Backbone as a ProteinNet text record, in pm:
[ID]
protein_1_A
[PRIMARY]
XXXXXXXXXXXXXXXXXXXXXXXXXXXXXXXXXXXXXXXXXXXXXXXXXXXXXXXXXXXXXXXXXXXXXXXXXXXXXXXXXXXXXXXXXXXXXXXXXXXXXXXXXXXXXXXXXXXXXXXXXXXXXXXXX
[TERTIARY]
96.4	7.1	88.2	51.1	126.4	39.5	131.4	85.1	138.8	27.7	51.3	98.2	41.6	81.6	73.8	108.9	101.2	-24.3	-136.2	-273.5	-295.7	-283.3	-304.6	-249.2	-125.3	-36.6	-107.3	-112	-168.7	-311.8	-404.1	-499	-493.8	-435.1	-380.9	-332.2	-241.9	-187.7	-292.2	-367.1	-480	-579.1	-610.2	-713.9	-656	-525.6	-475.9	-459.3	-406.7	-370.6	-554.5	-634.8	-790.3	-821.1	-809.4	-836.2	-759.9	-628.1	-556.7	-582.4	-619.7	-669.9	-813.7	-861.2	-1039.6	-1078.7	-1137.7	-1164.7	-1301.2	-1365.6	-1498.8	-1446.9	-1478.5	-1444.6	-1547	-1660.5	-1775.3	-1860	-1844	-1917	-2073.8	-2158.2	-2317.8	-2341.3	-2435.8	-2511.2	-2609.8	-2587.9	-2682	-2741.5	-2867.8	-2940.5	-2966	-2888.1	-2912.5	-3037.8	-3078.2	-3214.5	-3226.2	-3355	-3366.8	-3379.5	-3392.2	-3379.4	-3536.1	-3655.2	-3797.8	-3800.4	-3770.4	-3802.2	-3728.1	-3647.1	-3568.3	-3473.9	-3450.1	-3343.6	-3204	-3133.9	-2995.6	-2901.8	-2921.3	-2834.5	-2879.8	-2986.2	-3040.2	-3007.3	-3034.2	-2983.4	-2849.3	-2749.1	-2611.3	-2559	-2620.4	-2586.9	-2626.2	-2734.7	-2781.7	-2682.7	-2645.6	-2544.9	-2408	-2380.6	-2228.5	-2241.9	-2351.4	-2343.5	-2356.5	-2427.6	-2395.1	-2287	-2201.9	-2063.4	-1964.9	-1991.2	-1916.9	-1938.2	-2070.1	-2086.8	-1988.1	-1940	-1871.4	-1729.2	-1701.9	-1553.2	-1509.8	-1431.5	-1404.1	-1231.5	-1171.4	-1026	-978.1	-866.3	-801.5	-800.6	-777.7	-774.4	-926.9	-1002	-1165.8	-1178.5	-1158.1	-1173.9	-1089.6	-978.6	-883.7	-914.9	-942.5	-938.1	-1075	-1154.8	-1299.7	-1399.7	-1461.6	-1590.2	-1683	-1806.6	-1908.6	-1923	-1951.5	-2035.9	-2156	-2251.4	-2382.9	-2421.9	-2467.6	-2503.9	-2675.6	-2725.6	-2867.5	-2916.5	-3019	-3051.3	-3205.2	-3237.4	-3397.8	-3440.8	-3564.3	-3663.8	-3709.6	-3641.6	-3698.6	-3858.5	-3907.4	-4058.3	-4145.3	-4118.6	-4186.5	-4137	-4025.5	-3937.8	-3909.3	-3911	-3884.8	-3713.5	-3661.5	-3545.2	-3488.2	-3369.9	-3324.5	-3183.3	-3137.9	-3008	-2938.9	-2803.7	-2717	-2611.8	-2525.9	-2430.2	-2319	-2210	-2125.5	-1989.7	-1931.5	-1802.1	-1683.5	-1599.6	-1473.2	-1334.1	-1230.4	-1109.3	-1030	-1051.4	-965.8	-1081.2	-1073	-1180	-1087.3	-1116.8	-1041.6	-1114.8	-1048.8	-1093.4	-991.8	-1068.1	-997.2	-933.7	-810.8	-736.9	-791.4	-830.1	-852.8	-751.8	-720.5	-630.4	-634	-513.7	-490.1	-504.5	-568.6	-588.4	-491.8	-430.4	-357.6	-200.1	-114.1	17.5	93.7	195	258.7	381.2	356.1	464	543	677	760.1	800.2	805	852.6	935.9	1021.7	1120.2	1110.3	1055.6	1021.9	1148.4	1199.5	1316	1276.7	1313.7	1238.3	1368.4	1313.8	1376.5	1475.2	1453.1	1520.2	1641	1611.3	1741.3	1751.4	1666.3	1650.2	1613.7	1524.6	1439.6	1511.4	1506.3	1569.2	1460.7	1485.5	1391.9	1332.3	1189.6	1087.2	1054.3	1041.6	1009.2	864.2	799.8	635.7	604.6	514.5	464.9	324.5	271.4	123.4	82.6	-67.3	-118.3	-189.3	-166.2	-230.5	-310.4	-385.5	-441.5	-309.3	-322.4	-221.9	-225.8	-319.6	-343.7	-355.1	-300.8	-326.3	-224.9	-252.5	-155.7	-94.4	-1.1	48.2	-56.5	-142.1	-246.7	-324.4	-340.2	-386.2	-299.7
-117.2	0.6	121.8	229.3	354.8	431.2	469.5	570.7	719.2	800.8	942.8	1016	988.8	1072.5	974	1053.3	994.7	940.5	995.7	967.2	853	825.8	735.8	589.4	610.1	495.3	428.4	531.9	505.1	441.9	468.5	406	279.1	241.9	121	13.9	71.9	9.2	-33.5	53.9	34.3	-72.8	-68.3	-142.3	-277.9	-291.8	-456.2	-509.7	-442.3	-484.9	-519	-444.7	-468.5	-585.8	-615.6	-722	-856.3	-841.3	-958.7	-990.5	-884.5	-923.5	-924.7	-905.2	-946.2	-1065.5	-1073.6	-1192	-1257.5	-1193.5	-1251.7	-1319.4	-1459.3	-1552.9	-1556.9	-1552.3	-1560.6	-1464.2	-1363.2	-1215.2	-1237.4	-1205.2	-1217	-1116.8	-1153.5	-1012.6	-970.9	-821.4	-751.2	-639.1	-624.9	-516.5	-405.7	-286.5	-183.5	-133	-87.8	-30.9	111.5	169.4	291.1	363.7	505.5	569.3	550	564.4	531.4	621.8	773.3	863.5	807.6	713	702.9	781.3	808.2	910.7	874.6	963.2	932.3	834.6	868.6	769.8	622.9	595.6	450.3	400	487	422	412.5	517.5	496.7	347.5	345.3	191.8	90.8	79.7	-21	-49	78.8	52.7	-11	69.9	3.8	-136.7	-183.6	-317.2	-413	-355	-431.2	-423.4	-329.2	-322.1	-417.2	-427.1	-502.2	-654.3	-694.7	-837.3	-868.2	-784.7	-804	-769.6	-692.7	-635.3	-598.6	-677	-686	-724.9	-619.1	-615.3	-493.6	-511.4	-411.8	-260.6	-290	-159.1	-111.4	-174.8	-106.4	-46.5	-129	-58.2	64	94.8	196.7	333.1	288.8	365	414.5	339.9	349.9	430.1	513.1	612.2	595	671.4	684.2	838.6	832.8	971.5	942.8	1072.2	1052.5	1131.2	1068.9	1133.6	1106.2	1226.8	1277.7	1285.1	1196.6	1203	1249.3	1355.2	1417.3	1413.5	1372.4	1349	1485.2	1546.1	1682.8	1678.1	1577.8	1608.1	1543.5	1472.5	1433.2	1476.5	1530.5	1550.1	1459.9	1334.2	1237.3	1224.6	1186.2	1214.3	1079.3	1033.6	883.6	922.7	879.2	874.5	757.1	768.1	638.4	711.6	588.1	601.6	512.1	574	522.3	489.9	388	362.2	432.5	497.9	545.4	514.7	504.4	472.1	616.9	690.2	793.2	893.6	1010.6	1127.2	1238.2	1252.2	1361.2	1494.7	1578.9	1716.7	1821.8	1878.9	1986.4	2111.2	2122.6	2243.3	2357	2464.3	2596.3	2666.2	2716.3	2790.1	2924.1	2982.1	3093.3	3172.2	3308.2	3406.2	3546.1	3510.5	3644.6	3566.9	3682.1	3644.2	3749.7	3714	3814	3868	4016	4083.7	4157	4146.4	4218.9	4341.9	4444.5	4563.5	4633	4701	4793	4922	4992.3	5139.2	5232.8	5279.9	5371.6	5513.5	5583.3	5717.2	5801.5	5918.5	6010.7	6081.6	6136.4	6212.4	6119.5	5985.2	5908.3	5921.5	5976.7	5958.5	5847.2	5771.2	5633.8	5530.4	5433.2	5295.5	5258.4	5178.5	5134.1	5021.2	5019.6	4931.3	4830.3	4693.7	4591.2	4576	4557.4	4506.2	4403.1	4298.3	4223.1	4222.1	4248.3	4258.7	4155.3	4123.7	4031.7	4078.8	4086.2	4133.4	4032.9	4085.2	3969.8	3945.8	3821	3758.6	3852.6	3899.3	3987.7	4151.3	4166	4311	4408.9	4537.1	4641.1	4688.6	4810	4856.3	4939.7	4994.8	5055.9	4938.5	4814.1	4725.4	4731.5
6.1	7.7	-18.4	-72.3	-62.9	28.9	121.3	208.9	211.1	156.6	143.2	287.6	390.2	493.4	628.1	729.6	867.6	909.4	906.4	956.3	844.8	738	657.3	696.7	733.6	783.4	917.8	1008.4	1148.6	1122.5	1037.6	996.6	968.2	869.9	784.2	927	1005.1	1122.4	1206.5	1258.5	1348.4	1299.9	1167.5	1109.4	1108.9	1061.4	1039.6	1182.4	1289.1	1410.3	1473.7	1456	1494.2	1412.8	1318.6	1234.4	1295.7	1314.9	1375.4	1525.3	1599.9	1744.2	1752.8	1647.1	1688.1	1742.7	1868.4	1920.9	1859.1	1754.8	1705.9	1580.2	1581.2	1484.2	1362.4	1394.5	1304.4	1333.7	1220.9	1245.2	1187.4	1307.5	1222.9	1171.7	1057.3	999.9	1095.3	1109.8	1222	1134	1136.1	1068.1	1163.8	1142.5	1218.5	1240.5	1349.4	1372.6	1327.8	1268.5	1255.2	1380.2	1390.1	1486.1	1574.6	1490.3	1539.2	1675.7	1667.7	1780.5	1914.6	1914.2	2036.3	2064.6	2189.3	2250.7	2187.2	2162.4	2078.7	2170.7	2310.7	2393.9	2387.1	2361.4	2366.5	2226.8	2129	1983.1	1977.3	2035.6	2032.2	2082.9	2206.4	2283.2	2193.5	2127.7	2044.9	1940.5	1875	1741.1	1821.9	1920.8	1972.6	2016.3	2063.9	2124.9	1980.1	1900.3	1776.6	1690.4	1705.2	1644.2	1734.9	1859.9	1936.4	1917.8	1863.4	1805.8	1701.4	1620.7	1503.7	1502.9	1592.2	1622.5	1777.5	1807.1	1978.2	1972.4	1984.9	2023.9	2091.8	2145.1	2217.1	2146.2	2019.8	1931.9	1936.9	1930.2	1919.9	2054.9	2159.3	2296.8	2309.6	2286.7	2313.5	2186.2	2082.3	1960.8	1880.9	1907.2	1832.8	1893.9	1836.7	1872.1	1770.4	1810.4	1726.3	1682	1580.1	1528.9	1484.7	1508.8	1452.7	1329.4	1225.2	1123.3	1112.2	1062.9	1061.3	911.3	884.2	742.5	752.2	682.4	695	551.5	549.5	413.8	378.1	257.3	237.1	191.9	158.3	130.3	273.4	357.9	477.8	591.5	597.8	716.3	808.6	781.1	857.4	889	994	1016.1	1078	1014.8	1043.3	1107.8	1235.9	1288	1279.6	1262.7	1244.3	1341.1	1384.3	1473.5	1439.7	1357.6	1295.1	1355.6	1357.5	1427.1	1353.1	1427.3	1362.8	1440.6	1378.8	1460.1	1424.8	1315.6	1287.3	1221.7	1299	1252	1194.9	1041.7	1008.1	986.5	1056.3	1053.2	955.8	887.2	803.5	872.1	859.9	913	844	911.2	826.2	763.4	675.3	599	661.8	705	763.8	650	637.7	526.4	595.1	699.2	726.4	764.4	747.9	778.7	890.4	959.2	1038.2	964.6	996.6	945	1070.5	1066.3	1177	1125.1	1192.2	1168.8	1262.1	1247.3	1347.7	1335.5	1458	1444.7	1490.7	1401.5	1434.9	1455.3	1573	1587.8	1538.1	1454.2	1362.3	1459.3	1593.3	1682.9	1728.6	1747.4	1791.8	1929.9	2007.9	2153.2	2224.7	2150.9	2207.6	2110.5	2188.9	2143.3	2025.9	1919.7	1817.4	1886.1	1847.4	1881.7	1779.8	1839.9	1730.9	1761.7	1644.7	1652.7	1531.6	1579.8	1472.2	1473.3	1338.7	1317.7	1215.5	1245.6	1155.5	1055.5	897.4	826.6	711.3	624.9	531.2	435.2	368.1	274	168.2	98.8	-23.4	12.6	154.3	206.6	141.8	167.2	120.5	251	219.7	338.2	409.7	344.5	429.8	533.7	507.6	600.3	746
[MASK]
+++++++++++++++++++++++++++++++++++++++++++++++++++++++++++++++++++++++++++++++++++++++++++++++++++++++++++++++++++++++++++++++++

C-alpha cells in the first residue's frame, strides 16, 4: 500500500491490528435499527452493542468511537439517525488568510531605542492594512 501521510499510515496499522486481534471469529449479520424517535443515548448504545458483536479487540476498546449522522427527508421531514464507528476522525484544518509581518520602528530624533512590532495582516493586503 502506498501511504501518503502519517494519518493514513496510522489508520492502516490500526485497521490491521484490529483485524488480527479481533476476538470475534464468526461475524453475524446484524441489521442496524432505525431511530424511531428513540433518544440518541439509547440508539447509540444499540449501535455500539451491535458493533461489538462483530468487532472486539483492544484496538476497538482504545481507539474506536461513534459519530452521529442524521438524514432528513426533504418531502415528509422524517429524520433517521445513524451512529457509525470510527477509528480516525479526519478534521480539515482551516487555512490562515493572514500573515505575520515584523517591523522595527526607528525614531527620527534618535533619542529613543528602536521598537520591534509584529502585526497580523491579510495575505493579499497592502501597506494601508
